């Protein structure tokens, strides 16, 4: 696949004396594992968004807090950029390395430090896998709610950095709603505790600020998350529709009826056919769209809710509503959904996954808009998404070997995100901005808002050493991109252009 | 009552030419209502924390966004401090005015702009009363969940500024969990949109950062909140205990059993007797402590949960568990709790309400610690609080006319908050830091953490014009207070001392 990474970001960084840095690291950070040979660096050249690749200058694999602190102090002293990486499963290039920066891999911080069943919390190191927390909590009847599709591999530190979501975030919230406390190190190696073991904390809400900050504010060294009791019962309904707009309307109707499903997912015909061919989940391949609606809680409540949701779905024009007959069928229904991305990967040499979020009431209109744009750009788009919270994942199918298709795909993706912004939504739901959506940030925010983002960044990292080129675009970039709402005709604070 | 306000804050501010400012305001902000006569200013000299009083230099009552913007630009140009005020019901002196500053009263921004039943949101001006939102949403079967005791009077803008809680925040979250979007103005008059109409937003989470920022970062001009469907059923259980420690233990047991009550409140003997005398709620006056546990949801679910909670309470040593027989008794049980503060006001010439939050498992130990401290200081303490989320409101009874009692009360209050910090808790749950707990912030945070708070403040308000002297203490103050964990033996960033 072609490589989309914009060399200007590395190009704008000052040169780094790699050998001198390597010597310093060896001297000043005892027993730190350092990768520096070309073949060792190669596996780290991208995260889950493989279209963007850069070879990092050095890869550092610390095991202790002291090592991380020493690395940060040294990099700060030498003004070397630092990109943090967890499991490398991110989908927006948030952990894309820099040729002139070190990649700080936190994967070896993989200890579960404490499960406290009375407080219903888990205290873990940032490299612990999302699913491992639920596994460790299972003997106490507890689990960690946010469940990104990559939960078997992704790390909790990365989940915090990207404010990850998942199928169940409609009912149980995003990562930010499930984290109680963070221990972090600033680029100067100072240690901060954000949040507390209690449910509230004084002062500015820096805990929330760190969630989704994509490694720009500090390095996460410990995470305390909330655990929830496992629901007594879970049932799933599968509804078929003869149009995607009707399915979108049904989503709004369910929420308006006052029901909060544990998950409410939508797949259009292209997506559900691909999943069915791959997984044989039992999906109705003639439907234009299906909804999967999961209800959880105590038995009696779930039974009631299933009846209410069925009534709403039928009222909204569902041609068929099926309840999974048993746990095996429930798991199969979900297996199809969870395998939708690789399933679509079988339809097309390449695909590009978007992550826009819109107000739920706009679902039918935006789905129609995407179909029109797809036809205009001559590309196929499959829709698979967390419909309940308006978090869309349009997948654009393309072939990077066909001249121009990659560029057309990028352009269509940009248009789709701009459509999300236009209806009052956001360019990201759960994948983050990273390197991928940096230009769309210019459409989402005006120059005053971007200036505040930069000023907040300066509060933590005045020299812009942490993950430069991700999440928050420079005003200069936005002016070039041409999408910025420039305030009073001029760029404020030109000195904030430095990162 | 004696006045506790520390004149040094006003003293440290540069002088302001009031007459010149008044002239400018009259010229540059057409039709702005300005109060400037002594007798007009008097009603604004304090908020709900009446022990702190200062006469503001001027009181401004804008009606339009343009007026607020013009006031801010003018104050920024003249470097005049601005304190925002909503309904003035805050309990930590967050809206305490300054002799050398203007008080910007947002009470006239009192329009409900939109109720969107499909999106389940309300878009309102900041001066709208908390309860008025639920009243406007009621015809759609919806309500706004956070319910501070002052909900009949307090405004949503103030709720956001203080990140207000209430009886139901255990299940439904604090204000920050129920706000989707804010429109704000910076001190320079720039307009920012924080959050979005969708459930997610890109970039740093400035929306969460603004919640609880106590008027230090900007002026809130519009608030979009989430609405929830009104629960089908609500039942309340009243459990009596022969010790406060047992009641505290029962709270932890209920949560550990995986039940999330809509409200879980505790009152000790002093508090419940006072409430009973005042309201005749039907409380058992011989109990050392009572718990009120409300369960809401669909009928069948609530019925099940009541049985489970009753079993847990009995297991935890409750001497009696009563379920409110009907809606009238349920309302009466709550009326006693909601009137607890004024009821205690009848027992003592003065009382001082604390607001610490602790991990739930520490409840029995902290209750014991408070009793010991109270006896040591020779003062009575009544305990009334949101037990479910560990948010304590010890009320210290005193008589300000007895020499030394006020000082002893303040000292005891400080000790109680330090105890909360020591067990991993926070010095505020829902009332905010304001002017009242500014010294305890030095116990809660170390100098690196305070430095970051200051740097974030600088990102929004470099000259420290918005609500100086509240929420975030200067490092200088902390050094004087003697409680700061000074990093490496020195105060970092002395230039951050300027506000």
Short mmCIF file of N, CA, C and O in Angstrom, two decimals, chain A residues 116 119-120 174 177 190-193 196-206 208-209 213 216-217 229 255 258 260 298 300-301 308 357-361 389 424-429 433 441 445-446 448-449 452-453 455-457 459-460 471-472, chain B residues 116 119-120 174 177 190-193 196-206 208-209 213 216-217 229 255 258 260 298 300-301 308 357-361 389 424-429 433 441 445-446 448-449 452-453 455-457 459-460 471-472:
data_model
loop_
_atom_site.label_atom_id
_atom_site.label_comp_id
_atom_site.label_asym_id
_atom_site.label_seq_id
_atom_site.Cartn_x
_atom_site.Cartn_y
_atom_site.Cartn_z
N UNK A 116 -9.47 -4.52 43.62
CA UNK A 116 -10.12 -4.24 44.91
C UNK A 116 -11.62 -4.46 44.73
O UNK A 116 -12.34 -3.58 44.25
N UNK A 119 -13.98 -1.81 46.59
CA UNK A 119 -14.04 -0.49 45.93
C UNK A 119 -14.45 -0.63 44.47
O UNK A 119 -14.78 0.36 43.82
N UNK A 120 -14.42 -1.87 43.96
CA UNK A 120 -14.68 -2.14 42.55
C UNK A 120 -13.74 -1.34 41.64
O UNK A 120 -14.18 -0.60 40.75
N UNK A 174 -17.34 5.89 27.52
CA UNK A 174 -16.02 5.74 26.92
C UNK A 174 -15.00 5.51 28.03
O UNK A 174 -15.33 5.49 29.22
N UNK A 177 -14.96 7.77 31.10
CA UNK A 177 -16.00 7.58 32.12
C UNK A 177 -15.69 6.39 33.03
O UNK A 177 -16.44 6.14 33.98
N UNK A 190 8.60 14.91 35.81
CA UNK A 190 7.89 15.14 37.07
C UNK A 190 6.68 14.21 37.16
O UNK A 190 6.00 13.96 36.18
N UNK A 191 6.44 13.76 38.37
CA UNK A 191 5.39 12.80 38.60
C UNK A 191 4.10 13.50 39.05
O UNK A 191 4.11 14.28 39.99
N UNK A 192 2.97 13.24 38.36
CA UNK A 192 1.69 13.83 38.73
C UNK A 192 0.67 12.72 39.01
O UNK A 192 0.64 11.72 38.29
N UNK A 193 -0.17 12.93 40.02
CA UNK A 193 -1.31 12.06 40.25
C UNK A 193 -2.56 12.82 39.81
O UNK A 193 -2.80 13.92 40.29
N UNK A 196 -8.44 10.70 41.83
CA UNK A 196 -8.19 10.15 43.17
C UNK A 196 -8.93 8.82 43.30
O UNK A 196 -9.66 8.42 42.39
N UNK A 197 -8.73 8.14 44.42
CA UNK A 197 -9.45 6.89 44.64
C UNK A 197 -10.92 7.14 44.96
O UNK A 197 -11.72 6.22 44.93
N UNK A 198 -11.24 8.37 45.32
CA UNK A 198 -12.64 8.72 45.54
C UNK A 198 -13.27 9.04 44.18
O UNK A 198 -12.59 9.07 43.16
N UNK A 199 -14.59 9.27 44.17
CA UNK A 199 -15.25 9.50 42.89
C UNK A 199 -15.07 10.91 42.37
O UNK A 199 -15.40 11.21 41.24
N UNK A 200 -14.58 11.81 43.22
CA UNK A 200 -14.43 13.20 42.82
C UNK A 200 -13.01 13.65 43.09
O UNK A 200 -12.28 13.02 43.83
N UNK A 201 -12.65 14.77 42.51
CA UNK A 201 -11.32 15.31 42.74
C UNK A 201 -11.40 16.83 42.67
O UNK A 201 -12.25 17.37 41.98
N UNK A 202 -10.51 17.50 43.40
CA UNK A 202 -10.53 18.97 43.42
C UNK A 202 -9.68 19.52 42.28
O UNK A 202 -8.94 18.80 41.65
N UNK A 203 -9.77 20.83 42.07
CA UNK A 203 -8.95 21.48 41.04
C UNK A 203 -9.47 21.20 39.65
O UNK A 203 -10.53 20.62 39.47
N UNK A 204 -8.72 21.64 38.64
CA UNK A 204 -9.13 21.40 37.26
C UNK A 204 -9.14 19.90 36.97
O UNK A 204 -8.31 19.16 37.51
N UNK A 205 -10.02 19.47 36.08
CA UNK A 205 -10.18 18.05 35.79
C UNK A 205 -9.11 17.57 34.81
O UNK A 205 -9.38 17.29 33.65
N UNK A 206 -7.88 17.46 35.31
CA UNK A 206 -6.76 17.04 34.45
C UNK A 206 -6.88 15.57 34.08
O UNK A 206 -6.34 15.13 33.06
N UNK A 208 -9.65 14.01 33.11
CA UNK A 208 -10.40 13.97 31.86
C UNK A 208 -9.56 14.54 30.72
O UNK A 208 -9.59 14.04 29.59
N UNK A 209 -8.79 15.57 31.03
CA UNK A 209 -7.96 16.20 30.00
C UNK A 209 -6.97 15.20 29.41
O UNK A 209 -6.69 15.22 28.21
N UNK A 213 -5.74 12.49 25.08
CA UNK A 213 -4.73 13.51 24.74
C UNK A 213 -3.63 12.93 23.85
O UNK A 213 -2.74 13.65 23.43
N UNK A 216 0.29 13.61 24.00
CA UNK A 216 0.83 14.96 23.84
C UNK A 216 1.12 15.65 25.17
O UNK A 216 1.80 16.68 25.20
N UNK A 217 0.56 15.13 26.28
CA UNK A 217 0.68 15.86 27.55
C UNK A 217 1.62 15.18 28.55
O UNK A 217 2.16 15.85 29.43
N UNK A 229 -20.16 -4.76 38.04
CA UNK A 229 -20.64 -6.13 38.22
C UNK A 229 -21.13 -6.70 36.89
O UNK A 229 -21.76 -5.98 36.11
N UNK A 255 -33.83 4.90 21.39
CA UNK A 255 -33.29 5.80 22.41
C UNK A 255 -34.41 6.73 22.91
O UNK A 255 -34.55 6.96 24.11
N UNK A 258 -36.61 5.71 25.64
CA UNK A 258 -36.08 5.69 27.01
C UNK A 258 -35.34 4.40 27.35
O UNK A 258 -35.07 4.13 28.51
N UNK A 260 -31.92 2.19 27.16
CA UNK A 260 -30.48 2.31 26.87
C UNK A 260 -29.91 0.90 26.70
O UNK A 260 -29.60 0.22 27.67
N UNK A 298 -30.76 -7.33 35.07
CA UNK A 298 -31.36 -8.47 35.75
C UNK A 298 -32.40 -9.10 34.81
O UNK A 298 -32.99 -8.43 33.98
N UNK A 300 -35.54 -10.11 34.72
CA UNK A 300 -36.90 -9.62 34.47
C UNK A 300 -36.86 -8.35 33.64
O UNK A 300 -37.67 -8.15 32.72
N UNK A 301 -35.90 -7.51 33.95
CA UNK A 301 -35.73 -6.24 33.27
C UNK A 301 -35.38 -6.48 31.79
O UNK A 301 -35.94 -5.82 30.89
N UNK A 308 -40.21 -4.40 24.66
CA UNK A 308 -40.36 -2.99 24.28
C UNK A 308 -39.57 -2.66 23.02
O UNK A 308 -40.05 -1.98 22.12
N UNK A 357 -18.54 10.84 14.41
CA UNK A 357 -19.68 10.72 15.32
C UNK A 357 -20.66 11.85 15.05
O UNK A 357 -20.26 13.00 14.87
N UNK A 358 -21.93 11.50 15.04
CA UNK A 358 -22.97 12.50 14.74
C UNK A 358 -24.10 12.40 15.75
O UNK A 358 -24.25 11.37 16.41
N UNK A 359 -24.89 13.47 15.89
CA UNK A 359 -26.10 13.34 16.71
C UNK A 359 -26.98 12.24 16.10
O UNK A 359 -27.14 12.19 14.88
N UNK A 360 -27.54 11.41 16.97
CA UNK A 360 -28.31 10.25 16.48
C UNK A 360 -29.40 10.62 15.49
O UNK A 360 -29.64 9.88 14.53
N UNK A 361 -30.07 11.76 15.71
CA UNK A 361 -31.20 12.10 14.84
C UNK A 361 -30.75 12.32 13.39
O UNK A 361 -31.56 12.29 12.47
N UNK A 389 -24.76 5.32 19.72
CA UNK A 389 -24.16 6.60 20.12
C UNK A 389 -23.71 7.41 18.92
O UNK A 389 -22.92 8.35 19.06
N UNK A 424 -23.20 18.83 13.15
CA UNK A 424 -23.01 19.01 14.59
C UNK A 424 -22.24 17.88 15.25
O UNK A 424 -22.23 17.76 16.47
N UNK A 425 -21.57 17.05 14.46
CA UNK A 425 -20.85 15.91 15.02
C UNK A 425 -19.36 16.15 15.14
O UNK A 425 -18.91 17.29 15.15
N UNK A 426 -18.64 15.06 15.22
CA UNK A 426 -17.20 15.12 15.50
C UNK A 426 -16.45 14.21 14.54
O UNK A 426 -16.98 13.21 14.06
N UNK A 427 -15.20 14.55 14.26
CA UNK A 427 -14.40 13.78 13.30
C UNK A 427 -13.83 12.50 13.91
O UNK A 427 -13.19 11.72 13.23
N UNK A 428 -14.04 12.31 15.21
CA UNK A 428 -13.60 11.05 15.80
C UNK A 428 -14.54 10.63 16.91
O UNK A 428 -15.06 11.47 17.65
N UNK A 429 -14.79 9.33 17.01
CA UNK A 429 -15.61 8.81 18.09
C UNK A 429 -14.76 8.10 19.11
O UNK A 429 -14.86 8.32 20.29
N UNK A 433 -7.60 11.25 16.77
CA UNK A 433 -7.21 12.08 15.62
C UNK A 433 -5.90 11.57 15.04
O UNK A 433 -5.78 11.32 13.84
N UNK A 441 -9.17 18.28 11.74
CA UNK A 441 -9.26 19.11 12.95
C UNK A 441 -9.45 20.58 12.59
O UNK A 441 -10.06 21.35 13.32
N UNK A 445 -12.53 22.73 14.28
CA UNK A 445 -12.31 23.82 15.24
C UNK A 445 -11.89 25.11 14.56
O UNK A 445 -11.23 25.07 13.52
N UNK A 446 -12.25 26.23 15.18
CA UNK A 446 -11.79 27.51 14.65
C UNK A 446 -10.44 27.87 15.26
O UNK A 446 -9.93 27.17 16.13
N UNK A 448 -9.44 30.19 17.25
CA UNK A 448 -9.42 30.48 18.69
C UNK A 448 -9.38 29.17 19.48
O UNK A 448 -8.66 29.04 20.47
N UNK A 449 -10.17 28.22 19.04
CA UNK A 449 -10.21 26.94 19.74
C UNK A 449 -8.88 26.19 19.61
O UNK A 449 -8.36 25.66 20.58
N UNK A 452 -6.34 27.64 21.89
CA UNK A 452 -6.47 27.17 23.28
C UNK A 452 -5.88 25.77 23.43
O UNK A 452 -5.18 25.49 24.40
N UNK A 453 -6.13 24.90 22.45
CA UNK A 453 -5.50 23.57 22.50
C UNK A 453 -3.97 23.71 22.61
O UNK A 453 -3.33 23.03 23.41
N UNK A 455 -2.26 26.22 23.69
CA UNK A 455 -1.87 26.79 24.97
C UNK A 455 -1.91 25.74 26.08
O UNK A 455 -1.07 25.72 26.98
N UNK A 456 -2.91 24.84 26.02
CA UNK A 456 -2.97 23.75 27.00
C UNK A 456 -1.77 22.82 26.82
O UNK A 456 -1.14 22.39 27.79
N UNK A 457 -1.43 22.55 25.58
CA UNK A 457 -0.25 21.72 25.28
C UNK A 457 1.00 22.38 25.91
O UNK A 457 1.81 21.70 26.56
N UNK A 459 1.15 24.21 28.44
CA UNK A 459 1.12 24.09 29.90
C UNK A 459 1.83 22.82 30.36
O UNK A 459 2.39 22.79 31.45
N UNK A 460 1.81 21.79 29.55
CA UNK A 460 2.43 20.52 29.93
C UNK A 460 3.78 20.30 29.27
O UNK A 460 4.64 19.61 29.81
N UNK A 471 -2.76 14.79 16.66
CA UNK A 471 -3.91 15.27 17.43
C UNK A 471 -4.27 16.74 17.18
O UNK A 471 -5.40 17.03 16.81
N UNK A 472 -3.34 17.65 17.41
CA UNK A 472 -3.65 19.08 17.30
C UNK A 472 -2.81 19.67 16.16
O UNK A 472 -1.59 19.72 16.26
N UNK B 116 -34.90 18.95 22.97
CA UNK B 116 -34.93 18.05 21.83
C UNK B 116 -35.20 16.63 22.35
O UNK B 116 -34.30 15.93 22.80
N UNK B 119 -33.14 13.71 20.56
CA UNK B 119 -31.73 13.65 20.96
C UNK B 119 -31.59 13.54 22.47
O UNK B 119 -30.52 13.25 22.97
N UNK B 120 -32.70 13.78 23.17
CA UNK B 120 -32.70 13.81 24.64
C UNK B 120 -31.69 14.81 25.18
O UNK B 120 -30.81 14.47 25.98
N UNK B 174 -22.01 13.19 38.15
CA UNK B 174 -21.94 14.61 38.49
C UNK B 174 -22.33 15.43 37.25
O UNK B 174 -22.60 14.87 36.19
N UNK B 177 -20.74 14.64 33.88
CA UNK B 177 -21.20 13.47 33.14
C UNK B 177 -22.52 13.71 32.41
O UNK B 177 -23.00 12.84 31.70
N UNK B 190 -13.16 36.04 23.26
CA UNK B 190 -13.23 35.09 22.16
C UNK B 190 -14.22 33.99 22.48
O UNK B 190 -14.32 33.53 23.62
N UNK B 191 -14.92 33.58 21.44
CA UNK B 191 -15.99 32.60 21.61
C UNK B 191 -15.47 31.19 21.31
O UNK B 191 -14.90 30.95 20.26
N UNK B 192 -15.66 30.25 22.24
CA UNK B 192 -15.25 28.86 22.05
C UNK B 192 -16.45 27.94 22.20
O UNK B 192 -17.29 28.15 23.07
N UNK B 193 -16.51 26.90 21.35
CA UNK B 193 -17.48 25.82 21.53
C UNK B 193 -16.72 24.62 22.06
O UNK B 193 -15.75 24.18 21.45
N UNK B 196 -19.61 18.72 21.71
CA UNK B 196 -20.40 18.77 20.48
C UNK B 196 -21.77 18.15 20.76
O UNK B 196 -22.01 17.63 21.84
N UNK B 197 -22.65 18.22 19.75
CA UNK B 197 -23.97 17.61 19.91
C UNK B 197 -23.88 16.09 19.85
O UNK B 197 -24.82 15.40 20.24
N UNK B 198 -22.78 15.58 19.36
CA UNK B 198 -22.56 14.13 19.36
C UNK B 198 -22.01 13.74 20.73
O UNK B 198 -21.70 14.58 21.56
N UNK B 199 -21.89 12.44 20.95
CA UNK B 199 -21.46 11.99 22.29
C UNK B 199 -19.95 12.11 22.47
O UNK B 199 -19.45 11.97 23.58
N UNK B 200 -19.21 12.34 21.40
CA UNK B 200 -17.76 12.42 21.50
C UNK B 200 -17.29 13.71 20.87
O UNK B 200 -18.01 14.35 20.13
N UNK B 201 -16.04 14.05 21.15
CA UNK B 201 -15.47 15.25 20.57
C UNK B 201 -13.98 15.04 20.36
O UNK B 201 -13.35 14.29 21.09
N UNK B 202 -13.42 15.70 19.36
CA UNK B 202 -12.00 15.54 19.06
C UNK B 202 -11.17 16.52 19.88
O UNK B 202 -11.70 17.44 20.49
N UNK B 203 -9.87 16.32 19.87
CA UNK B 203 -8.95 17.25 20.57
C UNK B 203 -8.98 17.03 22.07
O UNK B 203 -9.58 16.08 22.56
N UNK B 204 -8.29 17.89 22.80
CA UNK B 204 -8.27 17.77 24.26
C UNK B 204 -9.68 17.98 24.82
O UNK B 204 -10.46 18.76 24.28
N UNK B 205 -9.98 17.33 25.93
CA UNK B 205 -11.33 17.37 26.51
C UNK B 205 -11.52 18.66 27.32
O UNK B 205 -11.57 18.63 28.55
N UNK B 206 -11.64 19.77 26.63
CA UNK B 206 -11.80 21.06 27.30
C UNK B 206 -13.18 21.18 27.95
O UNK B 206 -13.37 21.95 28.89
N UNK B 208 -14.70 18.81 29.72
CA UNK B 208 -14.53 18.31 31.10
C UNK B 208 -13.68 19.28 31.92
O UNK B 208 -13.94 19.52 33.10
N UNK B 209 -12.69 19.87 31.27
CA UNK B 209 -11.81 20.81 31.98
C UNK B 209 -12.60 22.00 32.53
O UNK B 209 -12.33 22.50 33.61
N UNK B 213 -14.31 24.27 36.94
CA UNK B 213 -13.19 25.21 36.87
C UNK B 213 -13.49 26.51 37.61
O UNK B 213 -12.64 27.39 37.70
N UNK B 216 -12.60 30.25 36.53
CA UNK B 216 -11.21 30.67 36.33
C UNK B 216 -10.78 30.64 34.87
O UNK B 216 -9.74 31.18 34.52
N UNK B 217 -11.56 29.93 34.03
CA UNK B 217 -11.10 29.73 32.65
C UNK B 217 -11.89 30.54 31.62
O UNK B 217 -11.37 30.83 30.54
N UNK B 229 -34.71 9.58 30.56
CA UNK B 229 -36.12 9.22 30.72
C UNK B 229 -36.44 9.06 32.21
O UNK B 229 -35.63 8.51 32.96
N UNK B 255 -22.86 -1.64 47.62
CA UNK B 255 -22.15 -1.42 46.35
C UNK B 255 -21.41 -2.69 45.94
O UNK B 255 -21.43 -3.09 44.77
N UNK B 258 -23.07 -5.25 43.94
CA UNK B 258 -23.32 -4.99 42.52
C UNK B 258 -24.59 -4.20 42.27
O UNK B 258 -25.06 -4.12 41.14
N UNK B 260 -26.53 -0.58 42.14
CA UNK B 260 -26.26 0.85 42.09
C UNK B 260 -27.55 1.59 42.40
O UNK B 260 -28.39 1.80 41.52
N UNK B 298 -37.32 0.03 36.00
CA UNK B 298 -38.61 -0.57 35.68
C UNK B 298 -39.10 -1.34 36.91
O UNK B 298 -38.31 -1.82 37.71
N UNK B 300 -40.30 -4.28 37.84
CA UNK B 300 -39.86 -5.61 38.27
C UNK B 300 -38.45 -5.55 38.83
O UNK B 300 -38.12 -6.19 39.84
N UNK B 301 -37.61 -4.76 38.17
CA UNK B 301 -36.23 -4.59 38.56
C UNK B 301 -36.14 -3.97 39.95
O UNK B 301 -35.37 -4.41 40.81
N UNK B 308 -33.03 -7.52 47.45
CA UNK B 308 -31.58 -7.75 47.59
C UNK B 308 -30.97 -6.75 48.58
O UNK B 308 -30.16 -7.12 49.43
N UNK B 357 -14.66 13.95 50.11
CA UNK B 357 -15.03 12.69 49.48
C UNK B 357 -13.94 11.66 49.74
O UNK B 357 -12.76 11.97 49.63
N UNK B 358 -14.36 10.46 50.08
CA UNK B 358 -13.40 9.40 50.40
C UNK B 358 -13.78 8.12 49.68
O UNK B 358 -14.92 7.95 49.26
N UNK B 359 -12.79 7.20 49.51
CA UNK B 359 -13.16 5.88 48.99
C UNK B 359 -14.17 5.25 49.96
O UNK B 359 -14.00 5.33 51.18
N UNK B 360 -15.20 4.63 49.41
CA UNK B 360 -16.29 4.10 50.24
C UNK B 360 -15.81 3.19 51.36
O UNK B 360 -16.34 3.20 52.45
N UNK B 361 -14.78 2.37 51.07
CA UNK B 361 -14.35 1.40 52.07
C UNK B 361 -13.83 2.08 53.34
O UNK B 361 -13.73 1.48 54.40
N UNK B 389 -21.52 7.47 47.26
CA UNK B 389 -20.32 7.85 46.53
C UNK B 389 -19.24 8.43 47.45
O UNK B 389 -18.31 9.07 46.99
N UNK B 424 -6.91 8.81 50.84
CA UNK B 424 -7.00 8.70 49.38
C UNK B 424 -8.18 9.45 48.79
O UNK B 424 -8.54 9.23 47.63
N UNK B 425 -8.78 10.33 49.56
CA UNK B 425 -9.96 11.04 49.09
C UNK B 425 -9.65 12.44 48.61
O UNK B 425 -8.51 12.76 48.29
N UNK B 426 -10.69 13.27 48.57
CA UNK B 426 -10.59 14.61 48.00
C UNK B 426 -11.24 15.62 48.94
O UNK B 426 -12.16 15.28 49.68
N UNK B 427 -10.76 16.86 48.88
CA UNK B 427 -11.28 17.90 49.78
C UNK B 427 -12.61 18.48 49.30
O UNK B 427 -13.21 19.30 49.98
N UNK B 428 -13.07 18.04 48.14
CA UNK B 428 -14.39 18.48 47.71
C UNK B 428 -15.07 17.41 46.90
O UNK B 428 -14.43 16.66 46.16
N UNK B 429 -16.38 17.28 47.10
CA UNK B 429 -17.15 16.32 46.32
C UNK B 429 -17.99 17.04 45.30
O UNK B 429 -18.03 16.69 44.14
N UNK B 433 -13.97 24.15 45.53
CA UNK B 433 -12.91 24.66 46.41
C UNK B 433 -13.21 26.10 46.80
O UNK B 433 -13.19 26.47 47.97
N UNK B 441 -6.20 22.81 49.41
CA UNK B 441 -5.64 22.41 48.11
C UNK B 441 -4.14 22.14 48.24
O UNK B 441 -3.58 21.33 47.51
N UNK B 445 -2.57 18.59 46.84
CA UNK B 445 -1.69 18.50 45.66
C UNK B 445 -0.26 18.89 45.99
O UNK B 445 -0.05 19.75 46.86
N UNK B 446 0.68 18.32 45.27
CA UNK B 446 2.07 18.73 45.45
C UNK B 446 2.39 19.90 44.51
O UNK B 446 1.56 20.31 43.70
N UNK B 448 4.35 20.25 41.96
CA UNK B 448 4.33 19.98 40.52
C UNK B 448 2.90 20.01 39.99
O UNK B 448 2.62 20.54 38.91
N UNK B 449 1.99 19.41 40.77
CA UNK B 449 0.59 19.37 40.33
C UNK B 449 -0.02 20.77 40.33
O UNK B 449 -0.71 21.17 39.39
N UNK B 452 1.11 22.69 37.34
CA UNK B 452 0.37 22.36 36.12
C UNK B 452 -0.98 23.06 36.11
O UNK B 452 -1.41 23.61 35.09
N UNK B 453 -1.67 23.08 37.26
CA UNK B 453 -2.94 23.82 37.33
C UNK B 453 -2.73 25.28 36.90
O UNK B 453 -3.50 25.84 36.12
N UNK B 455 -0.37 26.49 35.05
CA UNK B 455 -0.04 26.58 33.63
C UNK B 455 -1.29 26.44 32.77
O UNK B 455 -1.43 27.11 31.74
N UNK B 456 -2.23 25.57 33.20
CA UNK B 456 -3.50 25.44 32.46
C UNK B 456 -4.29 26.75 32.57
O UNK B 456 -4.87 27.23 31.59
N UNK B 457 -4.28 27.34 33.75
CA UNK B 457 -4.94 28.63 33.93
C UNK B 457 -4.35 29.67 32.97
O UNK B 457 -5.09 30.41 32.30
N UNK B 459 -3.06 29.16 30.17
CA UNK B 459 -3.47 28.86 28.80
C UNK B 459 -4.75 29.61 28.42
O UNK B 459 -4.97 29.96 27.27
N UNK B 460 -5.61 29.85 29.41
CA UNK B 460 -6.89 30.51 29.14
C UNK B 460 -6.88 31.99 29.53
O UNK B 460 -7.61 32.79 28.96
N UNK B 471 -10.15 28.53 44.03
CA UNK B 471 -9.92 27.21 43.42
C UNK B 471 -8.45 26.76 43.45
O UNK B 471 -8.16 25.70 43.98
N UNK B 472 -7.55 27.52 42.87
CA UNK B 472 -6.15 27.09 42.78
C UNK B 472 -5.29 28.06 43.60
O UNK B 472 -5.18 29.23 43.25
#
